[in-house]
Structure formats: structure tokens, C-alpha cells
Amino acid sequence: MSHRNQTLGEFIIENQSAFKYTSGELSRLINSIRLAAKVVNHEVNKAGLVDIIGTAGDTNIQGEDQQKLDVYANDTFIKTLTKRNIVCGIASEEEDDFISINSQDENHQNKYVVLIDPLDGSSNIDVNVSVGTIFSVYRRVTPVGTPVTIEDFLQKGNQQVAAGYVVYGTSTMLVYTTGHGVNGFTLNPAIGSFYLSHPNMQFPENGRIYSVNEGNYIHFPKGIKDYIKYCQMEEGDRPYTSRYIGSLVSDFHRNMIKGGIYLYPKSSMNAKGKLRLLYECNPMAFLAEQANGKASDGFTRIMDIQPSELHERVPFICGSKNMVEKAEEFMRNA
Ligand code: AHG
Ligand code: MN
Ligand code: MN
């Protein structure tokens, strides 16, 4: 079958045998993420309309509703994953602690834990700019039959069995990996199905785009400043350009397609950067590596970092391989 006609549902079934563990649970898990993504997409698309209602009615509603969309996305993903009896635990950027699923999984037979950033780039909602959802899946390390513990969530990124994101953009896309490359699916909103539109996505080895919040420049470490200066310098054949949406999912997505680097370094304001290792950096690192890119904290491979707490932050440099390596070189020599 030509990939142009293949739906995500068909793709999942066809590729199930390629999974390391073939019980079908991981397929069902991806399926439930697909469903939650459609539900959240519907709500995100209404954000502008809610604005109009807000202006006509209650002047305070805009800010409140924007906040609600974070919560809505969080609840939708948690409910969908819980009800389908697939996962034993969920950790979310929006929750203080992890959730142990007992209601549907009384005997704790489920094997997978999911970590999510339900709405990434949430400051972009009220200005009609792309937002996203990021997810990451691990097999539990504690024995089946017992409740999940923090250990099940504090695994290194290199233990991920699946990761991906949804980008609610000009089109809505679901992009994911199970360790066999990265595939992107675009939602046909008329039909409500995702179609394989971007098979085997790859970061170009070199790129021309650097994405960083340059407003924080004076607070960055010397190595990062040097790298940014290197990008700005007009020398020979390296005309770099800057693009920063402020929504990791969207910046990553563009850079994967066009070639580029995303940086959220530590700074004198944020000693460990801003992005969360478990909900943002690890899943994006897994996708990057599966797409021939690279992800690092400037010195160490992101996926080799041992997490010590759920909401841990880490400096993040991710994208086209040669660009990330160049940035690391500047960090080493600073
Ligand atoms: P979230 O909306 O989940 O809190 O994440 C926002 C993150 C990331 O998506 C984005 O790249 C970064 O924060 C932007 O931060 P600055 O506004 O500091 O540049
Ligand atoms: Mn985020
Ligand atoms: Mn978020």
C-alpha cells in the first residue's frame, strides 16, 4: 500500500510485529494517545472562538480559559490512558506527583508508564501560534503485580520504548518513534483520521537555523554565547538564520524538517535551564536520535542522564548532528 493512503491505525497494526514486545499493549497505548490527541486538537482549535465569547461576555475569561486548556489537555490524556487499562502509572508536568493507576488496574498487571507534557508552548495559545503535546513511554522496572513507585519514572531516557509529540499547528500532526525511526502523521480534520504524511523523518546533518531565546543572551554561559556569535558571523558559506517560536514542539518540528539546532541553555537565572528532563528533553532526544540528530546538555548525551526527581530541569541542545557537535565544541573550549 502506498504510504499516502495509510492511516495511523493501519500503520500501527502493520508495524506491531516490529516492536520488541509484541503483546499489542504498546499498539493500544499509541492508539489511545491518537484518540486523546484528536480530542485536545478539537479543543485547541476552539481557543480563538473562546476569545471572542470572552470579549463579548466576561473580560476576565481569556486568561482563565487559557489556563483551562492546559488542564483540559492534562485531564484528557490522563483519562484516556487510564480508562483503556494499558498503563500502570502516569507522570505529568501538570501534576506534582506521579499517578498510580489502581482503579482500572487493581492487580497492577499493566506494564507501561507514560510521562507527558500535555500542553507545550502554552503561552502561545492566546496568539494563535502552534502548541503541542509531548509523550514518553517506558516499561516499568518494579515487578508487575505491585503498585508503581518513583523508580519506574526515574529511568534514563535510553530506556524509552516510545516517544512522540502532537503539534497543533496549521495542520495537526502526530510524530512518534518506537525505536525504529520516526514517522509523522497528519490529521485530516474532515474525516478525523491521521494519515502517514512524513515517513522516516530525518534531521539533515547540517542546518541553517538556530533557535534560542536570545533575550536571555547576557545570562548564558560563555560557550553558548560563543556558539551564537559563531552563528551570527558572516564567514564564507555559513549564512545562519534565527527562528524561535517559543514552543519546543514546533521549533523541533521545523528544525527536523529543515535542519537546525534548538538551544535552551542554563543561565544565571536558571541554573539548570528551563526544560524538564522527563517530560520534554528525553522524548525529544529519543526522536532526535531516531531521526539521525543529536541531543545533549552541552557535554553529556541527554538520554544517558540519570534523573533524580520528576520535575528535574536540564540544559538542552538538540537538532542536526553537526550543529549540536559544533555547539558542544564551543562548550568544551569555553
Ligand atoms: P510549557 O508551555 O510546557 O511550560 O513549555 C514551554 C517551554 C518550551 O516549549 C519553549 O520552548 C520554552 O518553554 C520557551 O521558553 P522561553 O519563553 O523562556 O523562551
Ligand atoms: Mn513544555
Ligand atoms: Mn506544558
XYZ file of C-alpha atoms and ligand atoms in Angstrom:
355
model
C 0.000 0.000 0.000
C 1.266 3.458 -0.831
C 2.134 5.381 2.338
C -0.053 8.220 1.084
C -3.181 6.264 1.852
C -2.068 4.694 5.066
C -3.790 5.748 8.256
C -2.087 5.764 11.626
C -4.384 2.943 12.719
C -3.248 0.779 9.791
C 0.389 1.726 10.340
C 0.230 0.685 13.990
C -1.228 -2.714 13.132
C 1.223 -3.290 10.299
C 4.228 -2.422 12.432
C 3.193 -4.188 15.593
C 5.449 -7.165 14.928
C 8.464 -4.837 14.801
C 8.002 -3.939 18.477
C 10.355 -5.533 20.916
C 7.450 -6.842 22.972
C 4.561 -7.906 20.809
C 1.717 -8.268 23.251
C -0.141 -5.490 21.448
C -0.240 -3.280 24.530
C 2.109 -0.688 23.124
C -0.030 -0.510 19.990
C -3.102 0.078 22.125
C -1.224 2.717 24.062
C -0.285 4.627 20.895
C -3.892 4.263 19.811
C -5.161 5.892 22.963
C -2.692 8.762 22.514
C -4.052 9.137 18.983
C -7.559 9.447 20.389
C -6.614 11.932 23.128
C -4.729 13.987 20.519
C -7.896 14.331 18.435
C -9.928 15.413 21.426
C -7.356 18.010 22.512
C -6.980 19.178 18.916
C -10.687 19.911 18.775
C -10.483 21.998 21.928
C -7.268 23.819 20.912
C -8.908 24.801 17.624
C -11.708 26.476 19.507
C -9.316 28.658 21.529
C -9.853 31.650 19.227
C -13.621 31.344 19.463
C -13.468 31.199 23.221
C -11.606 34.502 22.973
C -14.500 36.144 21.129
C -17.018 34.827 23.612
C -14.751 36.093 26.362
C -14.511 39.632 24.997
C -18.255 39.832 24.481
C -19.050 38.441 27.894
C -16.627 38.298 30.726
C -13.423 40.318 30.275
C -11.578 38.004 32.610
C -12.379 34.851 30.727
C -9.438 34.980 28.333
C -6.720 34.390 30.873
C -8.787 31.836 32.759
C -9.644 29.872 29.638
C -6.065 29.748 28.501
C -5.168 28.185 31.784
C -8.022 25.759 31.432
C -6.651 24.402 28.167
C -3.525 23.184 29.991
C -5.732 21.454 32.497
C -8.073 20.168 29.794
C -5.205 18.576 27.862
C -3.820 17.094 31.049
C -7.172 15.599 32.060
C -7.873 14.282 28.558
C -4.590 12.414 28.229
C -4.769 11.053 31.768
C -8.397 9.935 31.416
C -7.855 8.314 28.026
C -4.773 6.434 29.170
C -6.372 5.407 32.460
C -9.672 4.172 31.052
C -8.137 1.910 28.479
C -6.377 -0.164 31.073
C -2.966 -0.092 29.429
C -0.686 1.854 31.729
C 0.115 1.392 35.399
C 1.306 4.928 36.055
C 1.410 8.422 34.605
C 3.599 11.406 35.409
C 2.711 14.808 34.027
C 4.297 18.237 34.003
C 0.954 19.469 35.340
C 0.893 17.138 38.375
C 3.051 17.446 41.485
C 3.409 13.702 41.892
C 3.063 10.650 39.680
C -0.294 8.906 39.420
C -0.530 5.226 40.255
C -3.414 3.681 38.371
C -5.395 1.450 40.673
C -8.957 1.979 39.522
C -8.730 0.096 36.231
C -5.679 -1.938 37.087
C -6.447 -3.310 40.523
C -3.943 -6.113 40.311
C -1.274 -3.899 38.794
C -0.896 -6.043 35.706
C -0.126 -3.203 33.294
C 3.469 -2.815 32.230
C 3.874 0.690 30.890
C 4.321 4.112 32.432
C 3.697 7.289 30.444
C 5.211 10.715 31.040
C 3.605 13.748 29.416
C 3.830 17.438 28.849
C 0.130 17.771 27.975
C 0.360 21.268 26.538
C 3.732 22.552 25.470
C 4.176 26.169 24.486
C 1.049 27.169 26.365
C 1.984 30.857 26.297
C 1.274 30.693 22.544
C -2.379 29.690 22.781
C -3.952 33.113 23.005
C -1.988 34.394 19.995
C -2.934 31.573 17.623
C 0.550 30.063 17.448
C 1.248 26.329 17.441
C 1.271 24.378 20.670
C 1.924 20.697 21.259
C 1.802 17.627 23.456
C 4.893 15.562 24.266
C 4.805 11.961 25.481
C 7.276 9.342 26.560
C 6.738 5.649 27.343
C 8.777 3.256 29.490
C 8.318 -0.286 30.725
C 8.047 -0.361 34.479
C 11.113 -1.608 36.360
C 9.292 -2.728 39.514
C 7.556 -6.118 39.362
C 4.136 -6.474 37.749
C 1.554 -7.100 40.443
C 2.799 -4.319 42.721
C 1.938 -0.598 42.650
C 4.286 1.617 40.634
C 6.952 3.543 42.504
C 9.057 6.612 41.712
C 11.745 4.265 40.332
C 9.501 3.406 37.405
C 9.550 7.054 36.355
C 13.151 7.982 37.113
C 14.615 5.930 34.277
C 17.256 7.142 31.887
C 15.955 8.302 28.515
C 17.800 5.455 26.828
C 15.187 3.091 28.333
C 12.283 4.694 26.452
C 10.219 2.300 24.349
C 8.287 5.029 22.570
C 8.125 8.803 22.437
C 6.474 11.414 20.331
C 4.618 14.648 20.064
C 1.479 16.133 18.654
C 1.785 19.542 17.052
C -1.448 21.513 16.852
C -0.318 23.756 14.021
C -1.562 24.863 10.636
C -2.112 21.140 10.364
C -2.265 18.834 13.329
C 0.392 16.149 13.257
C 1.337 13.209 15.390
C 5.012 12.286 15.173
C 6.401 9.309 17.053
C 9.040 6.646 17.344
C 9.142 3.198 18.877
C 12.856 2.917 18.206
C 12.539 2.140 14.505
C 12.847 5.603 13.016
C 10.432 8.500 13.188
C 7.147 8.758 11.315
C 4.790 11.702 11.034
C 1.018 11.556 10.524
C -1.189 14.466 9.524
C -4.761 14.753 10.693
C -7.402 15.094 8.031
C -9.885 17.124 10.046
C -12.787 16.377 7.719
C -12.504 12.666 8.366
C -10.803 12.681 11.738
C -8.038 10.295 10.679
C -4.284 10.680 10.828
C -2.506 9.760 7.587
C 1.149 8.859 7.163
C 2.452 12.042 5.536
C 6.094 12.095 6.687
C 7.566 8.575 6.618
C 11.058 8.073 8.038
C 11.737 11.655 9.122
C 15.417 12.661 9.300
C 17.260 15.722 10.530
C 19.553 16.995 7.774
C 23.110 16.572 9.152
C 23.698 20.285 8.747
C 21.228 23.083 9.025
C 20.965 26.832 8.813
C 18.516 27.552 11.611
C 19.380 28.245 15.238
C 16.552 28.513 17.748
C 17.239 30.108 21.097
C 15.681 32.804 23.267
C 18.270 35.485 22.541
C 16.570 37.753 25.070
C 18.451 35.718 27.672
C 21.794 36.101 25.873
C 23.662 38.050 28.545
C 22.788 35.357 31.099
C 24.107 32.441 29.019
C 27.368 30.547 29.700
C 30.367 31.599 27.638
C 30.281 28.501 25.395
C 26.701 29.240 24.322
C 27.469 32.916 23.730
C 30.451 31.899 21.600
C 28.315 29.479 19.600
C 25.637 32.126 18.983
C 28.325 34.580 17.850
C 29.677 31.884 15.523
C 26.194 31.511 14.016
C 25.870 35.258 13.586
C 29.248 35.715 11.933
C 29.104 36.079 8.162
C 32.003 33.913 7.153
C 32.251 32.023 3.909
C 29.380 29.703 3.295
C 27.507 29.700 6.608
C 24.506 32.004 6.421
C 22.633 31.061 9.598
C 19.243 32.382 10.407
C 17.363 32.588 13.688
C 13.875 31.150 14.242
C 12.294 30.871 17.684
C 8.627 30.133 18.218
C 8.860 29.578 21.956
C 7.121 26.250 21.662
C 9.636 23.425 21.822
C 7.456 21.050 19.811
C 7.085 23.497 16.932
C 10.708 24.629 16.964
C 11.861 20.995 16.987
C 9.430 20.014 14.242
C 10.590 22.773 11.907
C 14.253 22.087 12.628
C 13.847 18.359 11.951
C 12.344 19.106 8.555
C 14.605 21.995 7.538
C 17.792 21.347 9.527
C 18.623 23.318 12.614
C 19.512 23.440 16.269
C 17.410 24.240 19.332
C 19.100 25.527 22.487
C 17.702 26.136 25.966
C 20.896 26.577 27.962
C 21.305 27.156 31.645
C 21.666 30.809 32.554
C 22.440 32.981 35.510
C 18.665 32.985 36.146
C 18.002 29.234 35.687
C 20.932 27.201 36.993
C 19.695 24.055 35.204
C 17.912 25.646 32.268
C 14.143 25.601 31.964
C 13.100 22.453 30.164
C 12.158 19.294 32.023
C 14.312 16.239 31.501
C 11.477 13.711 31.794
C 8.596 15.422 30.013
C 10.392 17.424 27.332
C 14.080 16.646 26.836
C 14.145 12.831 26.912
C 11.285 12.296 24.456
C 12.682 14.933 22.089
C 16.163 13.402 22.432
C 14.817 9.934 21.548
C 13.057 11.354 18.491
C 16.156 13.348 17.512
C 18.445 10.325 17.672
C 15.945 8.173 15.818
C 15.922 10.858 13.122
C 19.713 10.961 12.803
C 20.014 14.042 15.019
C 21.558 14.572 18.425
C 20.618 15.844 21.892
C 22.967 16.913 24.626
C 23.193 19.105 27.722
C 26.335 20.621 26.213
C 28.603 17.863 27.484
C 26.568 14.690 28.020
C 24.061 12.765 25.930
C 20.616 13.684 27.286
C 19.411 10.076 27.287
C 22.335 8.962 29.490
C 21.488 11.329 32.344
C 20.199 9.573 35.473
C 17.150 11.547 36.641
C 16.907 12.174 40.360
C 13.498 13.833 40.553
C 10.327 14.001 38.480
C 10.401 17.680 37.570
C 14.147 17.933 37.089
C 15.364 20.542 34.599
C 18.345 20.247 32.316
C 20.125 22.415 29.732
C 19.060 21.237 26.292
C 20.788 21.377 22.911
C 19.130 19.360 20.187
C 18.955 19.064 16.431
C 21.099 18.449 13.371
C 24.100 16.335 14.329
C 26.888 18.566 13.059
C 25.345 21.661 14.596
C 24.963 20.050 18.029
C 28.533 18.791 17.860
C 29.750 22.280 16.975
C 27.890 23.756 19.968
C 29.419 21.075 22.223
C 32.847 22.003 20.909
C 32.238 25.633 21.937
C 31.093 24.443 25.386
C 34.242 22.332 25.870
C 36.537 25.155 24.787
C 34.860 27.945 26.774
P 5.378 24.719 28.659
O 4.377 25.528 27.888
O 5.058 23.259 28.659
O 5.641 25.259 30.034
O 6.775 24.756 27.880
C 7.286 25.945 27.355
C 8.734 25.709 27.050
C 9.040 25.312 25.626
O 8.014 24.809 24.886
C 9.563 26.562 24.996
O 10.481 26.269 24.001
C 10.150 27.305 26.140
O 9.407 26.926 27.256
C 10.077 28.769 25.928
O 10.657 29.386 26.997
P 11.030 30.961 26.958
O 9.742 31.680 26.896
O 11.782 31.158 28.229
O 11.899 31.179 25.749
Mn 6.676 22.296 27.714
Mn 3.337 22.232 29.417
